[in-house]
PDB file of C-alpha atoms in Angstrom:
ATOM      1  CA  MET C   1     -47.017  -1.726   3.961  1.00 38.00           C
ATOM      2  CA  MET C   2     -44.067  -0.183   2.112  1.00 44.00           C
ATOM      3  CA  PRO C   3     -41.009  -2.418   1.639  1.00 50.00           C
ATOM      4  CA  VAL C   4     -37.948  -1.557   3.699  1.00 52.00           C
ATOM      5  CA  ARG C   5     -35.391   0.227   1.550  1.00 70.00           C
ATOM      6  CA  GLU C   6     -31.715  -0.663   1.827  1.00 70.00           C
ATOM      7  CA  GLY C   7     -30.785   2.548   3.583  1.00 67.00           C
ATOM      8  CA  ASP C   8     -33.732   2.986   5.941  1.00 70.00           C
ATOM      9  CA  THR C   9     -32.462   4.196   9.347  1.00 84.00           C
ATOM     10  CA  ARG C  10     -28.887   4.519   7.973  1.00 95.00           C
ATOM     11  CA  HIS C  11     -26.900   7.706   7.333  1.00 97.00           C
ATOM     12  CA  VAL C  12     -24.336   8.434   4.619  1.00 98.00           C
ATOM     13  CA  LEU C  13     -21.878  11.329   4.625  1.00 98.00           C
ATOM     14  CA  ILE C  14     -21.084  12.651   1.138  1.00 98.00           C
ATOM     15  CA  THR C  15     -18.388  15.269   0.537  1.00 98.00           C
ATOM     16  CA  GLY C  16     -18.383  17.570  -2.475  1.00 97.00           C
ATOM     17  CA  ALA C  17     -22.152  17.118  -2.651  1.00 97.00           C
ATOM     18  CA  SER C  18     -23.140  20.478  -4.123  1.00 95.00           C
ATOM     19  CA  SER C  19     -22.631  19.546  -7.796  1.00 94.00           C
ATOM     20  CA  GLY C  20     -21.553  16.911 -10.293  1.00 94.00           C
ATOM     21  CA  ILE C  21     -20.966  13.328  -9.207  1.00 96.00           C
ATOM     22  CA  GLY C  22     -21.393  14.183  -5.517  1.00 97.00           C
ATOM     23  CA  GLU C  23     -24.834  15.684  -6.081  1.00 97.00           C
ATOM     24  CA  ALA C  24     -25.832  12.734  -8.260  1.00 97.00           C
ATOM     25  CA  LEU C  25     -24.651  10.290  -5.583  1.00 98.00           C
ATOM     26  CA  ALA C  26     -26.740  12.139  -2.998  1.00 98.00           C
ATOM     27  CA  ARG C  27     -29.828  11.540  -5.148  1.00 97.00           C
ATOM     28  CA  VAL C  28     -28.984   7.866  -5.660  1.00 98.00           C
ATOM     29  CA  PHE C  29     -28.462   7.180  -1.951  1.00 98.00           C
ATOM     30  CA  ALA C  30     -31.627   9.138  -1.070  1.00 97.00           C
ATOM     31  CA  ARG C  31     -33.633   7.102  -3.578  1.00 96.00           C
ATOM     32  CA  HIS C  32     -32.456   3.953  -1.798  1.00 96.00           C
ATOM     33  CA  GLY C  33     -33.631   5.311   1.531  1.00 96.00           C
ATOM     34  CA  PHE C  34     -30.407   6.540   3.100  1.00 97.00           C
ATOM     35  CA  ASN C  35     -30.527   9.628   5.283  1.00 97.00           C
ATOM     36  CA  LEU C  36     -27.796  12.052   4.293  1.00 98.00           C
ATOM     37  CA  ALA C  37     -25.168  14.346   5.735  1.00 98.00           C
ATOM     38  CA  LEU C  38     -23.922  16.550   2.917  1.00 98.00           C
ATOM     39  CA  ASN C  39     -20.700  18.528   2.875  1.00 98.00           C
ATOM     40  CA  ALA C  40     -19.475  21.157   0.409  1.00 97.00           C
ATOM     41  CA  ARG C  41     -18.222  24.728   0.496  1.00 95.00           C
ATOM     42  CA  ARG C  42     -21.360  26.255  -1.052  1.00 94.00           C
ATOM     43  CA  ALA C  43     -23.938  26.421   1.742  1.00 95.00           C
ATOM     44  CA  GLU C  44     -26.714  27.786  -0.457  1.00 96.00           C
ATOM     45  CA  ARG C  45     -26.478  24.856  -2.878  1.00 95.00           C
ATOM     46  CA  LEU C  46     -26.508  22.361  -0.015  1.00 96.00           C
ATOM     47  CA  SER C  47     -29.599  24.035   1.416  1.00 96.00           C
ATOM     48  CA  ALA C  48     -31.424  23.796  -1.919  1.00 96.00           C
ATOM     49  CA  LEU C  49     -30.421  20.155  -2.350  1.00 97.00           C
ATOM     50  CA  LYS C  50     -31.531  19.344   1.202  1.00 97.00           C
ATOM     51  CA  THR C  51     -34.991  20.793   0.515  1.00 97.00           C
ATOM     52  CA  GLU C  52     -35.317  18.873  -2.754  1.00 97.00           C
ATOM     53  CA  LEU C  53     -34.201  15.501  -1.400  1.00 97.00           C
ATOM     54  CA  GLU C  54     -36.303  15.630   1.747  1.00 97.00           C
ATOM     55  CA  ALA C  55     -39.394  16.455  -0.297  1.00 96.00           C
ATOM     56  CA  SER C  56     -38.740  13.892  -3.040  1.00 96.00           C
ATOM     57  CA  TYR C  57     -37.486  10.849  -1.126  1.00 95.00           C
ATOM     58  CA  ASP C  58     -38.779  11.077   2.453  1.00 92.00           C
ATOM     59  CA  VAL C  59     -35.279  11.110   3.952  1.00 96.00           C
ATOM     60  CA  ARG C  60     -33.566  13.313   6.515  1.00 97.00           C
ATOM     61  CA  VAL C  61     -30.758  15.537   5.233  1.00 98.00           C
ATOM     62  CA  LEU C  62     -28.228  17.489   7.275  1.00 97.00           C
ATOM     63  CA  SER C  63     -26.188  20.227   5.594  1.00 97.00           C
ATOM     64  CA  LEU C  64     -22.575  20.497   6.755  1.00 98.00           C
ATOM     65  CA  PRO C  65     -20.991  23.394   4.846  1.00 97.00           C
ATOM     66  CA  GLY C  66     -17.231  23.549   5.174  1.00 97.00           C
ATOM     67  CA  ASP C  67     -14.004  23.503   3.203  1.00 97.00           C
ATOM     68  CA  LEU C  68     -12.074  20.240   3.503  1.00 98.00           C
ATOM     69  CA  ALA C  69      -8.940  22.090   2.407  1.00 97.00           C
ATOM     70  CA  ASN C  70      -9.021  23.348   5.999  1.00 97.00           C
ATOM     71  CA  PRO C  71      -7.324  20.697   8.190  1.00 97.00           C
ATOM     72  CA  GLU C  72      -9.865  21.272  10.984  1.00 98.00           C
ATOM     73  CA  THR C  73     -12.957  20.508   8.882  1.00 98.00           C
ATOM     74  CA  PRO C  74     -12.982  16.669   9.181  1.00 98.00           C
ATOM     75  CA  GLU C  75     -13.017  16.866  12.980  1.00 98.00           C
ATOM     76  CA  MET C  76     -15.669  19.596  12.831  1.00 98.00           C
ATOM     77  CA  ILE C  77     -17.904  17.354  10.735  1.00 98.00           C
ATOM     78  CA  HIS C  78     -17.354  14.395  13.061  1.00 98.00           C
ATOM     79  CA  SER C  79     -18.044  16.480  16.158  1.00 98.00           C
ATOM     80  CA  THR C  80     -21.216  18.004  14.692  1.00 98.00           C
ATOM     81  CA  LEU C  81     -22.610  14.599  13.800  1.00 98.00           C
ATOM     82  CA  ARG C  82     -21.698  13.156  17.181  1.00 96.00           C
ATOM     83  CA  GLN C  83     -23.464  16.020  18.969  1.00 96.00           C
ATOM     84  CA  ALA C  84     -26.529  15.414  16.809  1.00 95.00           C
ATOM     85  CA  ASP C  85     -26.376  11.704  17.747  1.00 95.00           C
ATOM     86  CA  ILE C  86     -26.093  10.728  14.076  1.00 96.00           C
ATOM     87  CA  HIS C  87     -24.199   7.510  13.378  1.00 96.00           C
ATOM     88  CA  ILE C  88     -22.560   7.425   9.968  1.00 98.00           C
ATOM     89  CA  ASP C  89     -22.944   4.090   8.182  1.00 97.00           C
ATOM     90  CA  GLY C  90     -21.572   5.196   4.827  1.00 98.00           C
ATOM     91  CA  LEU C  91     -18.854   7.590   3.706  1.00 98.00           C
ATOM     92  CA  VAL C  92     -18.435   8.963   0.187  1.00 98.00           C
ATOM     93  CA  ASN C  93     -15.117  10.769  -0.286  1.00 98.00           C
ATOM     94  CA  ASN C  94     -15.929  12.724  -3.423  1.00 98.00           C
ATOM     95  CA  ALA C  95     -14.691  16.311  -2.904  1.00 96.00           C
ATOM     96  CA  GLY C  96     -11.922  17.272  -5.305  1.00 92.00           C
ATOM     97  CA  TYR C  97     -10.707  19.452  -8.125  1.00 86.00           C
ATOM     98  CA  ASN C  98      -7.757  19.702 -10.496  1.00 79.00           C
ATOM     99  CA  SER C  99      -5.360  22.649 -10.336  1.00 71.00           C
ATOM    100  CA  ARG C 100      -3.576  22.095 -13.612  1.00 68.00           C
ATOM    101  CA  GLY C 101      -0.088  23.238 -14.429  1.00 69.00           C
ATOM    102  CA  ALA C 102       3.505  22.065 -14.165  1.00 74.00           C
ATOM    103  CA  ILE C 103       4.925  22.069 -10.626  1.00 77.00           C
ATOM    104  CA  PRO C 104       7.205  25.127 -11.148  1.00 79.00           C
ATOM    105  CA  ASP C 105       4.290  27.128 -12.570  1.00 79.00           C
ATOM    106  CA  THR C 106       1.794  26.729  -9.729  1.00 81.00           C
ATOM    107  CA  PRO C 107       1.929  28.157  -6.189  1.00 86.00           C
ATOM    108  CA  TRP C 108       2.568  25.743  -3.336  1.00 87.00           C
ATOM    109  CA  GLN C 109      -0.500  26.997  -1.448  1.00 89.00           C
ATOM    110  CA  ALA C 110      -2.801  25.760  -4.226  1.00 87.00           C
ATOM    111  CA  LYS C 111      -1.147  22.349  -4.325  1.00 89.00           C
ATOM    112  CA  ARG C 112      -1.097  22.085  -0.529  1.00 93.00           C
ATOM    113  CA  ASP C 113      -4.836  22.784  -0.409  1.00 94.00           C
ATOM    114  CA  GLN C 114      -5.414  20.185  -3.110  1.00 92.00           C
ATOM    115  CA  LEU C 115      -3.438  17.578  -1.158  1.00 95.00           C
ATOM    116  CA  GLN C 116      -5.326  18.412   2.019  1.00 97.00           C
ATOM    117  CA  LEU C 117      -8.681  18.124   0.259  1.00 97.00           C
ATOM    118  CA  MET C 118      -8.086  15.005  -1.813  1.00 96.00           C
ATOM    119  CA  ALA C 119      -5.500  12.991   0.131  1.00 96.00           C
ATOM    120  CA  ILE C 120      -5.496  13.921   3.803  1.00 98.00           C
ATOM    121  CA  ALA C 121      -9.201  14.724   4.351  1.00 98.00           C
ATOM    122  CA  PRO C 122     -10.488  11.375   2.954  1.00 98.00           C
ATOM    123  CA  TYR C 123      -8.048   9.494   5.176  1.00 98.00           C
ATOM    124  CA  ALA C 124      -8.986  11.638   8.194  1.00 98.00           C
ATOM    125  CA  LEU C 125     -12.722  11.108   7.651  1.00 98.00           C
ATOM    126  CA  THR C 126     -12.183   7.370   7.210  1.00 98.00           C
ATOM    127  CA  GLN C 127     -10.199   7.167  10.446  1.00 98.00           C
ATOM    128  CA  LEU C 128     -12.872   9.149  12.301  1.00 98.00           C
ATOM    129  CA  PHE C 129     -15.885   7.123  11.132  1.00 98.00           C
ATOM    130  CA  LEU C 130     -14.498   3.629  10.494  1.00 98.00           C
ATOM    131  CA  PRO C 131     -14.285   2.457  14.151  1.00 98.00           C
ATOM    132  CA  ALA C 132     -18.038   2.885  14.681  1.00 97.00           C
ATOM    133  CA  MET C 133     -18.749   1.091  11.400  1.00 98.00           C
ATOM    134  CA  ARG C 134     -16.695  -1.835  12.689  1.00 97.00           C
ATOM    135  CA  GLU C 135     -18.617  -1.858  15.964  1.00 96.00           C
ATOM    136  CA  ARG C 136     -21.900  -2.153  14.060  1.00 96.00           C
ATOM    137  CA  ASN C 137     -20.435  -4.620  11.562  1.00 97.00           C
ATOM    138  CA  TYR C 138     -21.792  -2.511   8.697  1.00 97.00           C
ATOM    139  CA  GLY C 139     -20.207   0.160   6.536  1.00 98.00           C
ATOM    140  CA  ARG C 140     -20.033   1.549   3.012  1.00 98.00           C
ATOM    141  CA  ILE C 141     -17.011   3.586   1.872  1.00 98.00           C
ATOM    142  CA  LEU C 142     -16.876   4.937  -1.680  1.00 98.00           C
ATOM    143  CA  ASN C 143     -13.759   6.823  -2.753  1.00 98.00           C
ATOM    144  CA  VAL C 144     -14.309   8.772  -5.965  1.00 97.00           C
ATOM    145  CA  ALA C 145     -11.012   8.482  -7.817  1.00 96.00           C
ATOM    146  CA  SER C 146     -10.514   8.615 -11.610  1.00 94.00           C
ATOM    147  CA  VAL C 147      -9.312   6.586 -14.552  1.00 93.00           C
ATOM    148  CA  VAL C 148      -6.155   8.718 -14.452  1.00 90.00           C
ATOM    149  CA  GLY C 149      -5.313   6.947 -11.205  1.00 91.00           C
ATOM    150  CA  LEU C 150      -5.044   3.729 -13.216  1.00 91.00           C
ATOM    151  CA  LEU C 151      -3.183   5.152 -16.227  1.00 85.00           C
ATOM    152  CA  PRO C 152       0.162   6.846 -16.878  1.00 74.00           C
ATOM    153  CA  GLY C 153       0.071  10.551 -15.986  1.00 64.00           C
ATOM    154  CA  GLY C 154      -0.691  13.294 -18.482  1.00 60.00           C
ATOM    155  CA  VAL C 155       0.919  16.645 -19.196  1.00 54.00           C
ATOM    156  CA  SER C 156       0.831  19.206 -16.334  1.00 57.00           C
ATOM    157  CA  ASN C 157      -1.173  16.739 -14.269  1.00 74.00           C
ATOM    158  CA  ALA C 158       1.381  15.239 -11.902  1.00 80.00           C
ATOM    159  CA  LEU C 159      -0.343  15.981  -8.603  1.00 87.00           C
ATOM    160  CA  TYR C 160      -3.866  15.079  -9.708  1.00 88.00           C
ATOM    161  CA  SER C 161      -2.739  11.787 -11.262  1.00 89.00           C
ATOM    162  CA  GLY C 162      -0.665  10.958  -8.208  1.00 91.00           C
ATOM    163  CA  VAL C 163      -3.462  11.675  -5.743  1.00 93.00           C
ATOM    164  CA  LYS C 164      -5.991   9.675  -7.744  1.00 94.00           C
ATOM    165  CA  GLY C 165      -3.561   6.759  -7.901  1.00 94.00           C
ATOM    166  CA  MET C 166      -3.191   6.994  -4.121  1.00 96.00           C
ATOM    167  CA  GLN C 167      -6.972   6.945  -3.693  1.00 97.00           C
ATOM    168  CA  VAL C 168      -7.168   3.730  -5.715  1.00 97.00           C
ATOM    169  CA  ALA C 169      -4.362   2.070  -3.750  1.00 97.00           C
ATOM    170  CA  PHE C 170      -5.879   3.225  -0.447  1.00 97.00           C
ATOM    171  CA  SER C 171      -9.252   1.777  -1.439  1.00 98.00           C
ATOM    172  CA  GLU C 172      -7.724  -1.544  -2.444  1.00 97.00           C
ATOM    173  CA  ALA C 173      -5.862  -1.911   0.841  1.00 98.00           C
ATOM    174  CA  LEU C 174      -8.848  -0.790   2.924  1.00 98.00           C
ATOM    175  CA  HIS C 175     -11.150  -3.176   1.046  1.00 98.00           C
ATOM    176  CA  ILE C 176      -8.959  -6.102   2.093  1.00 97.00           C
ATOM    177  CA  ASP C 177      -8.621  -4.861   5.689  1.00 97.00           C
ATOM    178  CA  GLU C 178     -12.388  -4.610   6.147  1.00 97.00           C
ATOM    179  CA  LEU C 179     -13.539  -7.832   4.480  1.00 95.00           C
ATOM    180  CA  THR C 180     -14.293  -9.476   7.829  1.00 96.00           C
ATOM    181  CA  HIS C 181     -16.014  -6.421   9.349  1.00 97.00           C
ATOM    182  CA  GLY C 182     -19.080  -6.120   7.117  1.00 96.00           C
ATOM    183  CA  ILE C 183     -17.681  -3.005   5.439  1.00 98.00           C
ATOM    184  CA  HIS C 184     -17.713  -2.517   1.665  1.00 98.00           C
ATOM    185  CA  VAL C 185     -14.972  -0.359   0.101  1.00 98.00           C
ATOM    186  CA  THR C 186     -14.940   0.691  -3.555  1.00 98.00           C
ATOM    187  CA  ALA C 187     -12.861   3.063  -5.681  1.00 98.00           C
ATOM    188  CA  LEU C 188     -15.040   4.705  -8.338  1.00 98.00           C
ATOM    189  CA  CYS C 189     -12.851   5.591 -11.330  1.00 97.00           C
ATOM    190  CA  PRO C 190     -14.830   7.554 -13.935  1.00 96.00           C
ATOM    191  CA  GLY C 191     -13.508   8.957 -17.181  1.00 91.00           C
ATOM    192  CA  LEU C 192     -14.765  12.203 -18.710  1.00 90.00           C
ATOM    193  CA  THR C 193     -17.938  13.250 -16.918  1.00 86.00           C
ATOM    194  CA  THR C 194     -20.341  16.065 -17.713  1.00 83.00           C
ATOM    195  CA  SER C 195     -20.157  18.363 -14.688  1.00 69.00           C
ATOM    196  CA  GLU C 196     -18.640  21.671 -13.577  1.00 62.00           C
ATOM    197  CA  PHE C 197     -15.286  19.967 -13.010  1.00 59.00           C
ATOM    198  CA  HIS C 198     -13.804  20.970 -16.373  1.00 49.00           C
ATOM    199  CA  ASP C 199     -15.040  24.535 -16.023  1.00 51.00           C
ATOM    200  CA  VAL C 200     -13.219  24.863 -12.702  1.00 53.00           C
ATOM    201  CA  ASP C 201      -9.896  23.523 -13.980  1.00 50.00           C
ATOM    202  CA  GLY C 202     -10.109  25.477 -17.252  1.00 46.00           C
ATOM    203  CA  SER C 203     -10.006  22.476 -19.569  1.00 51.00           C
ATOM    204  CA  ARG C 204     -13.505  22.812 -21.054  1.00 47.00           C
ATOM    205  CA  SER C 205     -12.357  24.487 -24.286  1.00 54.00           C
ATOM    206  CA  GLU C 206      -9.598  21.910 -24.805  1.00 58.00           C
ATOM    207  CA  LEU C 207     -12.115  19.079 -24.557  1.00 58.00           C
ATOM    208  CA  ARG C 208     -14.758  20.443 -26.933  1.00 61.00           C
ATOM    209  CA  TYR C 209     -13.668  18.127 -29.753  1.00 66.00           C
ATOM    210  CA  VAL C 210     -13.711  14.961 -27.660  1.00 69.00           C
ATOM    211  CA  PRO C 211     -16.273  12.508 -29.110  1.00 76.00           C
ATOM    212  CA  LYS C 212     -19.576  12.365 -27.272  1.00 79.00           C
ATOM    213  CA  PHE C 213     -19.298   8.635 -26.587  1.00 73.00           C
ATOM    214  CA  LEU C 214     -16.357   9.313 -24.264  1.00 85.00           C
ATOM    215  CA  TRP C 215     -18.516  11.487 -21.994  1.00 81.00           C
ATOM    216  CA  HIS C 216     -20.690  10.038 -19.251  1.00 90.00           C
ATOM    217  CA  SER C 217     -23.351  11.817 -17.246  1.00 94.00           C
ATOM    218  CA  SER C 218     -22.861  12.371 -13.525  1.00 95.00           C
ATOM    219  CA  GLU C 219     -26.039  10.371 -12.970  1.00 96.00           C
ATOM    220  CA  SER C 220     -24.795   7.278 -14.829  1.00 96.00           C
ATOM    221  CA  VAL C 221     -21.457   7.417 -13.009  1.00 97.00           C
ATOM    222  CA  ALA C 222     -23.232   7.704  -9.653  1.00 98.00           C
ATOM    223  CA  GLU C 223     -25.489   4.742 -10.457  1.00 97.00           C
ATOM    224  CA  ALA C 224     -22.485   2.621 -11.432  1.00 98.00           C
ATOM    225  CA  GLY C 225     -20.657   3.590  -8.250  1.00 98.00           C
ATOM    226  CA  TYR C 226     -23.622   2.768  -6.023  1.00 98.00           C
ATOM    227  CA  LYS C 227     -24.118  -0.644  -7.624  1.00 98.00           C
ATOM    228  CA  ALA C 228     -20.419  -1.491  -7.360  1.00 98.00           C
ATOM    229  CA  LEU C 229     -20.355  -0.463  -3.702  1.00 98.00           C
ATOM    230  CA  SER C 230     -23.444  -2.557  -2.947  1.00 97.00           C
ATOM    231  CA  ARG C 231     -21.694  -5.558  -4.514  1.00 98.00           C
ATOM    232  CA  ASN C 232     -18.399  -4.727  -2.756  1.00 98.00           C
ATOM    233  CA  LYS C 233     -16.369  -4.449  -5.959  1.00 98.00           C
ATOM    234  CA  ILE C 234     -12.904  -3.069  -5.299  1.00 97.00           C
ATOM    235  CA  ILE C 235     -12.702  -0.902  -8.430  1.00 97.00           C
ATOM    236  CA  CYS C 236     -15.513   0.445 -10.603  1.00 97.00           C
ATOM    237  CA  VAL C 237     -14.700   1.877 -14.030  1.00 97.00           C
ATOM    238  CA  PRO C 238     -17.930   3.028 -15.742  1.00 95.00           C
ATOM    239  CA  GLY C 239     -18.178   2.573 -19.499  1.00 93.00           C
ATOM    240  CA  LEU C 240     -16.908  -0.049 -21.947  1.00 93.00           C
ATOM    241  CA  PHE C 241     -14.332   2.248 -23.556  1.00 91.00           C
ATOM    242  CA  TYR C 242     -12.653   3.076 -20.259  1.00 90.00           C
ATOM    243  CA  LYS C 243     -12.797  -0.535 -19.079  1.00 93.00           C
ATOM    244  CA  THR C 244     -11.032  -1.553 -22.297  1.00 91.00           C
ATOM    245  CA  ALA C 245      -8.425   1.210 -21.935  1.00 86.00           C
ATOM    246  CA  ILE C 246      -7.626   0.140 -18.373  1.00 88.00           C
ATOM    247  CA  ALA C 247      -7.394  -3.515 -19.382  1.00 88.00           C
ATOM    248  CA  ALA C 248      -4.994  -2.609 -22.207  1.00 83.00           C
ATOM    249  CA  ALA C 249      -2.879  -0.453 -19.887  1.00 76.00           C
ATOM    250  CA  ARG C 250      -2.554  -3.292 -17.387  1.00 77.00           C
ATOM    251  CA  VAL C 251      -1.052  -5.674 -19.940  1.00 74.00           C
ATOM    252  CA  THR C 252       1.214  -3.034 -21.495  1.00 66.00           C
ATOM    253  CA  PRO C 253       4.724  -2.844 -19.980  1.00 61.00           C
ATOM    254  CA  ARG C 254       4.949   0.249 -17.763  1.00 61.00           C
ATOM    255  CA  ARG C 255       7.926   1.662 -19.629  1.00 61.00           C
ATOM    256  CA  LEU C 256       6.088   1.422 -22.974  1.00 53.00           C
ATOM    257  CA  ALA C 257       2.903   2.888 -21.491  1.00 49.00           C
ATOM    258  CA  ASN C 258       4.833   5.867 -20.137  1.00 57.00           C
ATOM    259  CA  SER C 259       6.525   6.384 -23.500  1.00 57.00           C
ATOM    260  CA  ILE C 260       3.144   6.420 -25.253  1.00 47.00           C
ATOM    261  CA  ALA C 261       1.772   8.884 -22.697  1.00 50.00           C
ATOM    262  CA  ALA C 262       4.825  11.135 -23.102  1.00 51.00           C
ATOM    263  CA  HIS C 263       4.471  11.128 -26.892  1.00 45.00           C
ATOM    264  CA  ALA C 264       0.772  12.026 -26.630  1.00 46.00           C
ATOM    265  CA  ALA C 265       1.615  14.853 -24.216  1.00 49.00           C
ATOM    266  CA  ARG C 266       4.214  16.302 -26.584  1.00 48.00           C
ATOM    267  CA  LYS C 267       1.745  16.169 -29.473  1.00 49.00           C
ATOM    268  CA  GLY C 268      -0.844  17.946 -27.351  1.00 45.00           C
ATOM    269  CA  ARG C 269       1.412  20.924 -26.520  1.00 45.00           C
TER     270      ARG C 269
END
């Protein structure tokens, strides 16, 4: 008789699941027996991932293509799952991207879409699925933030840094709110990660000289996030270097930290 896996009979919704950390998290949850509902814009990639995971891990996978920059998408996802009689036990808010550039140099539409995707959609999905988690006294919510949400902002990065900081604060508050309801809440805060992320935001060429030890694989980040969520850690920062950087930032006066960040930004121009 096969042992019961942690996720057997449970379903996890993962956004931004077609590549990078989201795709890696889908594999990790599937390996632990969770059935999956996967969301991303690229339907063909979701379909291929669905086929792979169902064949490799004996789990059920539902593809939910849709753009979370559209305000109607969270409700569409919730409605589709409700009609399919699928109860979501875990939520991974991973979808995101960085539209770099100073505020005066970027169109409002791009920033509005980014806010909708990375700030409003995660909150909307949490509000839609959290009540049922409370009723069952079981839930897992992983918000994929970033180390930049724990550090002073960088050049031409005001919105991304601000949103990631909000995701961390939201996770911390939600973690405390749900302690008595059997619901784990974790903010995953990775540093530089090998994925398509830096190709999308155009920073790949700027980062080519960054030492290899500062880069983590999507798979290692996903593993760290899953373990932290299982243990109900509030914040997970993968990698010793980034843990040390965050610890140093926390004991450095904010004014000094901002001055250091501003100097580094000027040198990088």
